[in-house]
mmCIF file of C-alpha atoms in Angstrom:
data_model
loop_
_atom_site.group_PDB
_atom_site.id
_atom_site.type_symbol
_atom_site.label_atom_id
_atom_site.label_comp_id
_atom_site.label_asym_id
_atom_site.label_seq_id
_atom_site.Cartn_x
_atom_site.Cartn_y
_atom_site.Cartn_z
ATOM 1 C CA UNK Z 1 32.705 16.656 23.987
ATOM 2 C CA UNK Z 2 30.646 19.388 22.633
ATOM 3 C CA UNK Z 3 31.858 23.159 23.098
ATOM 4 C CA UNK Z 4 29.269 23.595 26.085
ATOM 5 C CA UNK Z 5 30.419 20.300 27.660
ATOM 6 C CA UNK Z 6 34.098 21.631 27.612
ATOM 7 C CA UNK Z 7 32.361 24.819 29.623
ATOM 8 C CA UNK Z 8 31.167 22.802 32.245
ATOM 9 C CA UNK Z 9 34.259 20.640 32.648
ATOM 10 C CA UNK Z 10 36.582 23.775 33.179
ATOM 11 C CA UNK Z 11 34.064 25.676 35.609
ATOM 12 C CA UNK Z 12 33.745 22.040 37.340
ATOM 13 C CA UNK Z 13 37.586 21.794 37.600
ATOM 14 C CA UNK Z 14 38.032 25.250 38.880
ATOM 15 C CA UNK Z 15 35.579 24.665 41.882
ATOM 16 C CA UNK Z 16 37.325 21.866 43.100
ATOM 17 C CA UNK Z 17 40.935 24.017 43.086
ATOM 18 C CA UNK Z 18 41.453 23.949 46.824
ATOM 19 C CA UNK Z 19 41.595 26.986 48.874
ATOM 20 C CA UNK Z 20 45.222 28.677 49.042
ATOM 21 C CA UNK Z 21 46.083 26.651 45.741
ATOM 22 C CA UNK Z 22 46.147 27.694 42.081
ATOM 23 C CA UNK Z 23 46.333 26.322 38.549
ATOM 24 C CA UNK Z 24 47.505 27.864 35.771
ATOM 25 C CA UNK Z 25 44.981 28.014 32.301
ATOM 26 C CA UNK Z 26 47.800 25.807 30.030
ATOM 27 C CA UNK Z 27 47.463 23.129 33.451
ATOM 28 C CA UNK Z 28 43.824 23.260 33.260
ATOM 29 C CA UNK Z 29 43.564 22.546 29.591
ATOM 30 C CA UNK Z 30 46.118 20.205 30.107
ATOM 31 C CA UNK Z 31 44.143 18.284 32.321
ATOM 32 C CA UNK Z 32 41.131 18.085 30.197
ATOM 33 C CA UNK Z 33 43.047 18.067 26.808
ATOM 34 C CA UNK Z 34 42.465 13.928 26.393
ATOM 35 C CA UNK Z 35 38.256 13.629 27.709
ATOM 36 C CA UNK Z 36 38.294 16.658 25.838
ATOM 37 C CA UNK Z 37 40.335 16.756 22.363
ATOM 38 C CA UNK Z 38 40.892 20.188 23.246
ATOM 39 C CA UNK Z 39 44.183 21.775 24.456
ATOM 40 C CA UNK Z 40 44.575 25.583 24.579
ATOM 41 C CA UNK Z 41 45.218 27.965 27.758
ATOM 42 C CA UNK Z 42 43.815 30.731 25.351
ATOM 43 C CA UNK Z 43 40.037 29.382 25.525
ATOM 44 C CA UNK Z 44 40.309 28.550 29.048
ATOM 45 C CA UNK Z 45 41.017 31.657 29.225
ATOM 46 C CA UNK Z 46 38.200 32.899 27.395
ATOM 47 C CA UNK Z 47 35.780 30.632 28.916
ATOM 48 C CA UNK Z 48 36.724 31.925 32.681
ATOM 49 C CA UNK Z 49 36.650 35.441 31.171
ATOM 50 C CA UNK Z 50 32.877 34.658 29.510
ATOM 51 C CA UNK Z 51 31.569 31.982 32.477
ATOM 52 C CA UNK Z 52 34.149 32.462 35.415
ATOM 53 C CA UNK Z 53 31.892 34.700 37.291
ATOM 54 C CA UNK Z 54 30.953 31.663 39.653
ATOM 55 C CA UNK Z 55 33.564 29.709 40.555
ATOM 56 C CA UNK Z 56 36.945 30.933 41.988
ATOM 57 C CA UNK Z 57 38.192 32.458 39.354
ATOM 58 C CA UNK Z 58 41.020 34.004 41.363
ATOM 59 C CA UNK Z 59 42.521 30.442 41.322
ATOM 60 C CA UNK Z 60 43.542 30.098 37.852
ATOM 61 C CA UNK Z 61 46.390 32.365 37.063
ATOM 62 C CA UNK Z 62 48.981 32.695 34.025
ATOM 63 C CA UNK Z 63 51.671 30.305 33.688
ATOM 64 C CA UNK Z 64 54.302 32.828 35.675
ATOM 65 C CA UNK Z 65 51.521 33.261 38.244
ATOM 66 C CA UNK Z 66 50.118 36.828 37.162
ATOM 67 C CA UNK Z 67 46.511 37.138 38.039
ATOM 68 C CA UNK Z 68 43.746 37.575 36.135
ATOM 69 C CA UNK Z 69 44.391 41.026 34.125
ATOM 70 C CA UNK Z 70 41.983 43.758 34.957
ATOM 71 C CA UNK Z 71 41.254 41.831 38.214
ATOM 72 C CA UNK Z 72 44.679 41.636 39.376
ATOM 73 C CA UNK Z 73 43.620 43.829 43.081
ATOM 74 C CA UNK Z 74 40.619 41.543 43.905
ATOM 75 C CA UNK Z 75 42.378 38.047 43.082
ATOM 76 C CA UNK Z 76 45.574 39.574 45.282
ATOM 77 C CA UNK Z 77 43.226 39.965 48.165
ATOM 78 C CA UNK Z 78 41.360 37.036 47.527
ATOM 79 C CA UNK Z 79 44.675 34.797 46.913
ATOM 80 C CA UNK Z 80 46.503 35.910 50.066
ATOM 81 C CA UNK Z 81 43.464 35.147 51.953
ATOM 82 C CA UNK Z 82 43.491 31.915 51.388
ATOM 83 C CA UNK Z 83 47.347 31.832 52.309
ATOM 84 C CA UNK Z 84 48.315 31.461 48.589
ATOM 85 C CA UNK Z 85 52.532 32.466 48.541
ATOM 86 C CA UNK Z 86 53.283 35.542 46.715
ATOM 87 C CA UNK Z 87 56.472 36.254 44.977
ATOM 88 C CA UNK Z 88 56.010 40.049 44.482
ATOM 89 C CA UNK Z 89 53.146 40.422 42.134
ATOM 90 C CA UNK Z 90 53.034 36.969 40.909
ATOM 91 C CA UNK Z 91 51.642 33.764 42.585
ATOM 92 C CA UNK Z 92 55.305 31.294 43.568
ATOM 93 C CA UNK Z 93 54.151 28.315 41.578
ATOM 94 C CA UNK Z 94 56.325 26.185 42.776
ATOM 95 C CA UNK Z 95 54.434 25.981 45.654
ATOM 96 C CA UNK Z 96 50.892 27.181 45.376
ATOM 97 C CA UNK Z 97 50.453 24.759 41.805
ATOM 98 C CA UNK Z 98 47.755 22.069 42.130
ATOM 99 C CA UNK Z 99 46.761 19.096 39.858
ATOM 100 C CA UNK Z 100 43.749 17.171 40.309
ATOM 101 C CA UNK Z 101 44.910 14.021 42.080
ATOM 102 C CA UNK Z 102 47.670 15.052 44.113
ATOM 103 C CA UNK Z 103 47.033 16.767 47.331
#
């Protein structure tokens, strides 16, 4: 998979997060990481900093649930209008995680 091909595959998998769910950058890699042959939270990262614009960026969140730095007011609002749980100033995981393939 070339380095724009990765590009597409992470926008493409953060479209389909469902409203009021999240993933986390490490779960989206993971989840690419053997089509791919990539694994690394750090350029999904990137890529949804550089390309993110588009898709729902507000979905994909740290490992802990923090939001997007910088952006952390707009993905709150945006989050907790979808009915994504809030533990303070984080996103509860436990509950708002998705995967592609479960529901």
């Amino acid at each position: 998979m070339t380095p724009q091909e990765y590009v597409e595959e992470v926008l493409s998998l953060v479209e389909r997060i469902p409203r009021g769910r999240v993933m986390s950058y490490g779960a989206v890699a993971d989840s690419l990481a053997d089509r791919s042959g990539r694994n690394s939270a750090r350029l999904v990262g990137s890529i949804m900093a550089r390309h993110g614009g588009g898709v729902p960026w507000h979905r994909v969140v740290n490992s802990a649930g923090r939001m997007p730095p910088g952006h952390e007011q707009e993905a709150r609002q945006r989050l907790l209008s979808e009915g994504v749980p809030l533990k303070g100033e984080y996103v509860n995981m436990a509950l708002a995680s998705w995967q592609p393939g479960l529901s």
